[in-house]
XYZ file of C-alpha atoms in Angstrom:
527
model
C -101.776 -115.488 -155.781
C -98.239 -115.983 -156.870
C -98.196 -112.617 -158.696
C -99.453 -110.797 -155.588
C -96.679 -112.248 -153.449
C -94.105 -111.221 -156.027
C -95.519 -107.661 -156.042
C -95.247 -107.329 -152.274
C -91.705 -108.568 -152.316
C -90.765 -105.952 -154.926
C -92.527 -103.231 -152.884
C -90.654 -104.261 -149.710
C -87.313 -104.181 -151.492
C -88.021 -100.707 -152.877
C -88.943 -99.462 -149.368
C -85.708 -100.807 -147.916
C -83.641 -99.170 -150.681
C -85.402 -95.834 -150.134
C -84.822 -95.991 -146.371
C -81.143 -96.769 -146.739
C -80.718 -93.977 -149.269
C -82.441 -91.522 -146.926
C -80.203 -92.544 -143.998
C -77.106 -92.162 -146.162
C -78.125 -88.649 -147.221
C -78.794 -87.698 -143.594
C -75.407 -88.962 -142.512
C -73.687 -87.249 -145.403
C -75.259 -83.792 -144.900
C -76.050 -83.892 -141.179
C -74.256 -81.807 -138.459
C -70.609 -82.866 -137.766
C -70.045 -84.502 -141.094
C -68.387 -82.952 -144.130
C -67.927 -84.028 -147.714
C -64.389 -83.846 -149.086
C -62.881 -83.591 -152.505
C -60.419 -86.267 -153.511
C -57.179 -84.229 -153.338
C -54.804 -86.140 -151.044
C -54.976 -85.885 -147.232
C -58.101 -83.978 -146.279
C -59.063 -85.294 -142.838
C -56.727 -84.741 -139.832
C -56.504 -86.252 -136.349
C -55.019 -83.776 -133.846
C -52.590 -84.975 -131.144
C -51.078 -82.947 -128.272
C -48.113 -84.625 -126.617
C -49.192 -87.901 -128.192
C -52.832 -87.825 -127.014
C -55.593 -87.437 -129.624
C -57.968 -84.599 -128.821
C -60.126 -84.350 -131.981
C -60.378 -84.074 -135.755
C -60.360 -81.189 -138.188
C -60.400 -80.596 -141.920
C -58.020 -77.581 -142.066
C -54.579 -77.948 -140.378
C -54.015 -74.159 -140.412
C -57.179 -73.758 -138.354
C -55.756 -76.192 -135.786
C -52.746 -73.945 -135.247
C -54.999 -70.906 -134.856
C -57.035 -72.746 -132.212
C -53.845 -73.740 -130.343
C -52.734 -70.100 -130.245
C -56.160 -69.081 -128.935
C -55.993 -71.813 -126.262
C -52.575 -70.563 -125.100
C -53.851 -66.982 -124.987
C -56.897 -68.022 -122.955
C -54.713 -69.730 -120.331
C -52.295 -66.773 -120.184
C -55.154 -64.328 -119.508
C -56.334 -66.299 -116.471
C -53.523 -64.860 -114.251
C -50.539 -62.511 -114.224
C -48.113 -65.401 -113.889
C -45.784 -66.534 -116.682
C -46.590 -70.194 -117.446
C -44.393 -72.570 -119.440
C -46.274 -75.491 -121.061
C -45.055 -78.501 -123.000
C -47.283 -78.476 -126.120
C -46.090 -80.679 -128.977
C -48.995 -80.681 -131.446
C -48.930 -83.111 -134.363
C -51.546 -84.067 -136.964
C -52.117 -87.340 -138.799
C -53.901 -86.926 -142.137
C -55.868 -89.275 -144.379
C -57.978 -89.026 -147.527
C -61.739 -89.627 -147.073
C -64.963 -88.874 -148.954
C -66.774 -87.766 -145.840
C -65.989 -87.646 -142.096
C -67.046 -86.256 -138.741
C -65.062 -83.182 -137.542
C -65.170 -81.412 -134.167
C -66.394 -77.854 -133.723
C -63.918 -75.029 -133.076
C -65.222 -74.517 -129.531
C -64.903 -78.210 -128.715
C -61.353 -78.390 -130.098
C -60.184 -75.236 -128.251
C -61.680 -76.519 -124.980
C -59.922 -79.853 -125.469
C -56.656 -78.083 -126.267
C -56.885 -75.919 -123.117
C -57.467 -79.041 -121.026
C -54.452 -80.762 -122.598
C -52.250 -77.681 -122.065
C -53.159 -77.445 -118.389
C -52.252 -81.106 -117.953
C -48.796 -80.373 -119.346
C -47.788 -77.241 -117.380
C -44.014 -77.470 -116.890
C -43.311 -74.382 -114.789
C -45.084 -71.264 -113.560
C -43.056 -68.078 -113.032
C -44.563 -65.461 -110.739
C -44.537 -61.777 -111.530
C -41.962 -60.530 -109.040
C -39.821 -57.531 -108.130
C -36.072 -57.599 -107.579
C -34.611 -54.948 -105.256
C -30.915 -54.198 -105.782
C -28.774 -52.225 -103.325
C -25.084 -52.235 -104.304
C -24.240 -55.958 -104.556
C -27.202 -57.066 -102.429
C -30.385 -58.327 -104.114
C -33.683 -59.643 -102.778
C -36.772 -60.870 -104.660
C -40.319 -60.089 -103.484
C -43.681 -61.132 -104.884
C -45.463 -57.746 -105.183
C -45.075 -53.979 -105.289
C -46.847 -53.802 -101.919
C -44.150 -55.978 -100.354
C -41.449 -53.762 -101.898
C -43.018 -50.650 -100.339
C -43.414 -52.388 -96.975
C -39.764 -53.476 -96.960
C -38.416 -50.016 -97.821
C -40.761 -48.336 -95.357
C -39.487 -50.686 -92.627
C -35.932 -49.449 -93.298
C -37.148 -45.846 -92.855
C -39.347 -46.563 -89.829
C -36.338 -47.965 -87.954
C -35.171 -44.363 -87.503
C -38.515 -42.533 -87.905
C -40.535 -43.517 -84.850
C -43.137 -40.783 -85.431
C -44.023 -41.827 -88.980
C -43.122 -38.467 -90.532
C -41.649 -39.838 -93.772
C -42.882 -42.267 -96.397
C -41.406 -44.109 -99.392
C -42.669 -43.583 -102.936
C -41.729 -45.764 -105.920
C -41.036 -43.710 -109.033
C -39.716 -44.535 -112.495
C -36.004 -43.963 -112.940
C -35.942 -41.529 -115.863
C -32.230 -42.124 -116.456
C -32.756 -45.802 -117.310
C -33.884 -47.143 -120.681
C -35.882 -50.004 -119.229
C -38.758 -49.946 -116.786
C -36.750 -49.559 -113.598
C -38.204 -48.095 -110.413
C -36.313 -46.172 -107.777
C -37.262 -44.524 -104.481
C -38.281 -41.094 -103.291
C -38.542 -40.472 -99.539
C -41.146 -37.755 -98.902
C -42.122 -35.655 -95.910
C -45.691 -36.819 -95.256
C -46.611 -33.627 -93.389
C -45.542 -31.378 -96.272
C -47.105 -33.709 -98.825
C -50.464 -33.647 -97.038
C -50.464 -29.850 -96.571
C -49.999 -29.155 -100.305
C -50.529 -25.526 -101.265
C -51.095 -24.545 -97.630
C -47.421 -25.176 -97.039
C -46.501 -22.797 -99.869
C -48.793 -20.116 -98.449
C -47.164 -20.477 -95.051
C -43.679 -20.002 -96.492
C -44.842 -16.962 -98.492
C -46.346 -15.315 -95.444
C -43.212 -16.109 -93.458
C -41.065 -14.465 -96.125
C -43.215 -11.308 -96.090
C -43.180 -11.175 -92.310
C -39.385 -11.536 -92.309
C -39.150 -8.610 -94.709
C -41.203 -6.346 -92.425
C -39.225 -7.499 -89.380
C -35.998 -6.476 -91.116
C -37.496 -3.095 -92.018
C -38.546 -2.525 -88.411
C -35.134 -3.403 -86.958
C -32.955 -1.773 -89.585
C -31.722 -2.952 -92.986
C -29.316 -5.866 -92.791
C -29.794 -6.308 -89.034
C -30.294 -9.952 -88.014
C -32.625 -10.814 -85.164
C -30.969 -13.472 -82.996
C -33.159 -16.447 -82.251
C -33.719 -17.817 -78.796
C -33.366 -21.558 -78.165
C -37.152 -21.852 -77.959
C -37.526 -20.419 -81.486
C -36.036 -23.482 -83.146
C -38.313 -26.207 -84.494
C -36.628 -29.381 -83.258
C -36.940 -32.925 -84.558
C -36.373 -34.992 -87.674
C -35.843 -32.774 -90.731
C -34.808 -34.954 -93.680
C -34.536 -38.649 -94.530
C -33.283 -40.593 -97.527
C -31.521 -43.797 -98.493
C -27.736 -43.524 -98.653
C -27.418 -46.018 -101.505
C -29.234 -46.010 -104.827
C -32.157 -48.444 -104.805
C -33.246 -50.177 -108.026
C -36.495 -52.129 -108.385
C -36.932 -54.236 -111.525
C -40.047 -56.206 -112.518
C -39.285 -59.806 -113.474
C -40.686 -63.348 -113.467
C -39.289 -65.867 -110.993
C -40.096 -69.323 -109.689
C -41.551 -69.729 -106.197
C -38.279 -70.960 -104.664
C -36.467 -67.782 -105.768
C -38.727 -65.485 -103.745
C -37.932 -64.277 -100.224
C -40.664 -63.869 -97.630
C -41.343 -60.299 -96.551
C -40.369 -61.076 -92.946
C -36.988 -62.524 -93.957
C -36.349 -59.656 -96.374
C -36.998 -57.024 -93.675
C -34.639 -58.855 -91.321
C -31.910 -59.072 -93.984
C -32.176 -55.439 -95.059
C -32.468 -53.765 -91.645
C -30.244 -56.037 -89.515
C -26.718 -54.715 -89.017
C -24.002 -56.818 -90.673
C -20.271 -56.757 -89.901
C -18.806 -54.793 -92.833
C -14.987 -54.756 -93.342
C -13.474 -51.279 -93.366
C -10.241 -49.351 -92.730
C -9.362 -46.471 -90.444
C -6.438 -44.217 -91.377
C -4.525 -42.822 -88.403
C -4.398 -38.998 -88.275
C -2.207 -36.663 -86.226
C -3.021 -36.750 -82.523
C -4.724 -40.168 -82.646
C -4.287 -42.714 -79.884
C -5.772 -46.201 -79.791
C -8.221 -45.163 -77.081
C -9.386 -42.139 -79.095
C -9.761 -44.278 -82.244
C -11.853 -46.782 -80.273
C -14.229 -43.951 -79.298
C -14.366 -42.604 -82.865
C -15.276 -45.928 -84.485
C -17.311 -47.181 -81.511
C -15.323 -50.424 -81.243
C -13.638 -51.599 -77.992
C -9.873 -51.043 -78.012
C -9.072 -54.698 -77.264
C -11.191 -55.671 -80.282
C -9.205 -53.261 -82.513
C -5.936 -54.776 -81.223
C -7.283 -58.279 -81.891
C -8.281 -57.385 -85.467
C -4.799 -55.907 -86.091
C -2.687 -58.458 -84.203
C -0.046 -58.471 -86.959
C 0.800 -54.802 -86.262
C -0.485 -54.157 -82.707
C 0.636 -56.017 -79.575
C -1.205 -54.083 -76.858
C -2.648 -50.679 -75.979
C 0.882 -49.226 -75.815
C 1.787 -50.206 -79.388
C 3.096 -47.376 -81.559
C 0.827 -46.038 -84.298
C 1.910 -43.496 -86.902
C 0.111 -40.967 -89.081
C -1.037 -42.707 -92.262
C -1.200 -46.188 -90.710
C -4.326 -48.080 -91.731
C -6.129 -50.173 -89.151
C -8.538 -52.941 -90.110
C -11.948 -52.565 -88.458
C -15.390 -54.073 -88.934
C -18.294 -51.656 -88.872
C -21.845 -52.896 -88.171
C -24.029 -51.669 -91.047
C -27.360 -52.790 -92.532
C -27.641 -53.741 -96.211
C -29.678 -50.574 -96.848
C -28.396 -47.500 -95.017
C -30.548 -44.505 -94.111
C -29.248 -40.955 -93.815
C -31.101 -38.267 -91.908
C -30.744 -34.841 -90.324
C -32.089 -34.204 -86.827
C -32.289 -30.753 -85.251
C -31.650 -31.158 -81.513
C -30.982 -29.116 -78.392
C -28.068 -30.195 -76.161
C -26.719 -29.304 -72.741
C -23.292 -30.817 -73.204
C -19.781 -31.144 -71.944
C -17.485 -30.451 -74.883
C -13.786 -30.511 -75.780
C -12.060 -27.761 -77.696
C -10.247 -28.667 -80.912
C -6.646 -29.814 -80.437
C -4.046 -27.142 -81.186
C -0.955 -28.472 -82.990
C 2.435 -26.770 -82.965
C 4.616 -27.953 -85.849
C 8.285 -28.810 -85.274
C 10.257 -28.992 -88.512
C 13.136 -30.804 -86.779
C 11.050 -33.807 -85.690
C 9.614 -36.771 -87.556
C 5.852 -37.044 -87.857
C 5.643 -39.826 -85.280
C 7.341 -37.605 -82.643
C 4.950 -35.639 -80.416
C 5.051 -33.761 -77.107
C 2.105 -32.616 -74.966
C 2.416 -28.875 -74.326
C -0.923 -28.211 -72.572
C -3.380 -30.478 -70.797
C -6.974 -30.096 -71.982
C -9.977 -29.226 -69.840
C -13.587 -29.860 -70.881
C -16.084 -27.001 -71.098
C -19.869 -26.757 -70.839
C -22.287 -25.269 -73.393
C -25.860 -25.134 -74.666
C -26.387 -25.651 -78.386
C -28.960 -26.255 -81.102
C -27.451 -28.276 -83.935
C -28.401 -30.056 -87.141
C -26.865 -33.507 -86.767
C -26.234 -35.655 -89.853
C -26.573 -39.392 -89.215
C -25.963 -42.453 -91.352
C -27.962 -45.173 -89.587
C -27.094 -44.711 -85.893
C -23.677 -43.138 -86.497
C -23.260 -39.384 -86.197
C -21.240 -38.225 -89.210
C -21.199 -34.458 -88.706
C -23.079 -31.616 -87.108
C -23.724 -27.962 -87.829
C -24.204 -25.774 -84.766
C -27.024 -23.272 -85.348
C -26.900 -21.581 -81.933
C -24.329 -21.855 -79.132
C -24.122 -20.444 -75.617
C -20.866 -21.132 -73.724
C -21.385 -21.619 -70.000
C -17.757 -22.594 -69.263
C -14.965 -22.281 -71.848
C -13.023 -25.444 -72.729
C -9.214 -25.440 -72.536
C -7.761 -27.022 -75.715
C -5.167 -29.754 -75.804
C -1.885 -28.384 -77.233
C 0.529 -30.797 -78.909
C 3.886 -30.290 -80.598
C 4.350 -32.619 -83.575
C 7.019 -33.304 -86.149
C 6.658 -32.525 -89.837
C 9.444 -34.645 -91.371
C 8.197 -37.794 -93.072
C 10.246 -40.682 -91.604
C 12.238 -43.048 -93.809
C 10.692 -46.302 -94.946
C 12.074 -49.829 -94.530
C 11.992 -52.729 -96.982
C 12.766 -56.442 -96.743
C 16.583 -56.733 -97.116
C 16.525 -59.776 -99.440
C 14.470 -61.041 -102.355
C 12.492 -64.184 -101.527
C 13.720 -66.382 -98.702
C 11.796 -68.631 -96.322
C 11.049 -67.341 -92.803
C 12.590 -69.860 -90.414
C 12.586 -67.977 -87.118
C 10.417 -65.095 -85.959
C 10.955 -62.440 -83.291
C 10.754 -63.444 -79.612
C 10.909 -66.670 -77.615
C 12.017 -69.818 -79.442
C 13.491 -73.277 -78.904
C 16.966 -73.858 -80.380
C 19.116 -76.965 -80.722
C 22.268 -74.946 -81.303
C 24.837 -74.390 -78.585
C 25.281 -70.677 -77.909
C 22.127 -69.606 -79.762
C 19.775 -67.310 -77.813
C 16.311 -68.569 -76.886
C 15.082 -64.941 -77.010
C 15.431 -64.227 -80.709
C 16.026 -60.511 -81.258
C 15.390 -60.458 -84.992
C 14.019 -62.563 -87.841
C 15.717 -65.220 -89.990
C 15.137 -65.990 -93.664
C 16.701 -69.139 -95.123
C 18.479 -68.304 -98.419
C 21.363 -69.882 -100.352
C 24.859 -68.674 -99.495
C 25.796 -65.713 -101.683
C 22.300 -64.219 -101.919
C 22.442 -60.414 -102.254
C 21.611 -58.458 -99.061
C 20.266 -54.902 -99.474
C 20.054 -51.898 -97.143
C 16.545 -51.864 -95.665
C 16.675 -48.054 -95.581
C 19.172 -45.317 -96.387
C 21.787 -44.420 -93.753
C 25.404 -44.604 -92.607
C 27.358 -47.826 -92.012
C 28.237 -47.959 -88.288
C 29.931 -51.387 -88.262
C 31.136 -53.765 -90.960
C 33.144 -56.904 -90.166
C 33.282 -59.793 -87.735
C 30.821 -59.676 -84.833
C 31.312 -62.815 -82.714
C 28.032 -64.748 -82.640
C 26.754 -62.702 -85.615
C 29.692 -63.855 -87.751
C 30.248 -61.272 -90.444
C 27.805 -58.424 -89.731
C 26.784 -54.929 -90.939
C 25.155 -52.232 -88.764
C 23.466 -49.221 -90.431
C 22.393 -46.052 -88.550
C 19.354 -44.303 -90.072
C 18.342 -40.605 -89.903
C 15.304 -41.345 -87.723
C 17.528 -42.743 -84.942
C 16.847 -46.375 -85.753
C 19.499 -48.982 -86.516
C 19.341 -52.146 -88.652
C 21.659 -55.157 -88.351
C 22.435 -57.878 -90.906
C 24.141 -61.042 -89.563
C 25.768 -64.406 -90.543
C 27.047 -62.919 -93.814
C 29.525 -64.661 -96.090
C 30.944 -61.384 -97.415
C 30.736 -57.703 -96.433
C 30.613 -55.196 -99.330
C 30.625 -51.836 -97.437
C 32.901 -49.963 -95.028
C 32.307 -48.079 -91.778
C 31.262 -44.475 -92.415
C 29.975 -45.229 -95.905
C 26.608 -43.719 -96.859
C 24.208 -46.181 -98.470
C 20.821 -45.800 -100.157
C 17.722 -47.895 -99.607
C 17.974 -51.060 -101.731
C 21.755 -50.754 -102.255
C 23.656 -54.076 -102.073
C 25.707 -54.182 -98.840
C 26.642 -57.872 -98.371
C 26.156 -61.506 -99.378
C 24.311 -63.989 -97.148
C 26.058 -66.936 -95.525
C 26.274 -69.065 -92.371
C 29.113 -67.513 -90.315
C 29.081 -67.196 -86.524
C 26.570 -69.217 -84.463
C 24.394 -70.527 -87.282
C 22.551 -73.721 -88.216
C 22.715 -73.119 -91.969
C 22.724 -70.495 -94.721
C 20.354 -67.648 -93.828
C 20.098 -63.908 -93.143
C 19.551 -62.654 -89.589
C 17.907 -59.186 -89.578
C 17.343 -56.869 -86.603
C 15.818 -53.424 -86.068
C 16.671 -51.320 -82.988
C 14.520 -48.375 -81.866
C 15.921 -46.363 -78.979
C 18.618 -49.010 -78.662
C 16.083 -51.820 -78.127
C 15.342 -54.605 -80.640
C 11.808 -54.604 -82.070
C 10.062 -57.011 -84.421
C 11.290 -55.793 -87.849
C 8.283 -57.164 -89.746
C 6.056 -54.530 -88.139
C 8.051 -51.763 -89.806
C 8.690 -53.218 -93.258
C 6.676 -51.944 -96.203
């Protein structure tokens, strides 16, 4: 009995050993487990930004899977995504261990990458016009914006905007091409029409005599919008930008098409008056005077050929140029006729003949930039009543220039009304004062002849100079006079030293300019 019990115990022990051995073999060779050779670290835990996502036996394979995960995320959209992805691996040496499949690891990596997206940049398009730039989110928005600039002046929808590659640029830069939609849609039919027209013209010339031109009637002209284009070069560059750098289409259209006040200059030409300039630049005369208050007092202020007036012109960021062929019944003025007088200065003029407007019928090609007419070419004209031209005599001699008569100095009293605390000093100041130390060199403002040099009562020591254009300059409160009456002096020549003689509150130079015997503000005439 005892031997039987011992046998069963031995049999039970053998069964247990066999079972354990079988389980061990299954674990060792089953799916997800791998045997390793003893050669240092051979089993790696993968971490992304500090979080463990799985295990692997080959670290190089882990980097391949990370690259594939990045590529998979990038292919999901056209956006440029920046992701924080710090992958590290911790290795150990084992005899066997469970590793994750490639698919499982890549899926886990993609999930970890999405959780660590730092910034997404959108594929965008930057439009550049001169110094102005605007960023839009798509090519469709770019086309819509540029078409809106065209449609502002093309109410019939005759022209469209194409985006084409700029062949002169090394990089992928787009530019614009404004096309006639009617011609583009007609294709070869348009060419056939022109060919037939050319043949017909040939036979017409044969029938009427070689070289004879058949005059068109007004009704023969095809009127309307003929050409359109952008005045400035437009550049469109593809880029990647963050959401806050993009402009909405509505705001972009408003920015590009809305007229902005753009600083500009107008140079006075012969025959100009302030009222005529106001009409030319389409700005009220009082506004021109206000913008040039340092040189213009009122509508009667003198302007000379070559003077430059500051004006602000309303212009959009993107300007459109076009040619319109129009018929006009119009009142017109003949061109001014100028008669040169070589004995007069250029600012001297005399009206010889009053103008009288005429009346005519015309067909003309008118060139516009935005809403401003720049020029016109008359194709046909029929005078109903001839205009009488304005005839003006004008001088040809360039007048002398005037410079500040001292170097430096601090302006202490301007031209006109002032308050004084000095007995005998005029409250209507007829010149300008610059405070300078006694003995400062005083120069002739312009070339001329000395008319007076010496003591001049309230002026103290004074110098008067007569100039060839009829003007006179005066220099007062001098400490020393260096010229004599009748002496000819050149512009910039030293004529005296400054001081504080006469009715004076301290060392300074008093400077006057007389035109027609009347004092004017000298600063308006100094270069």
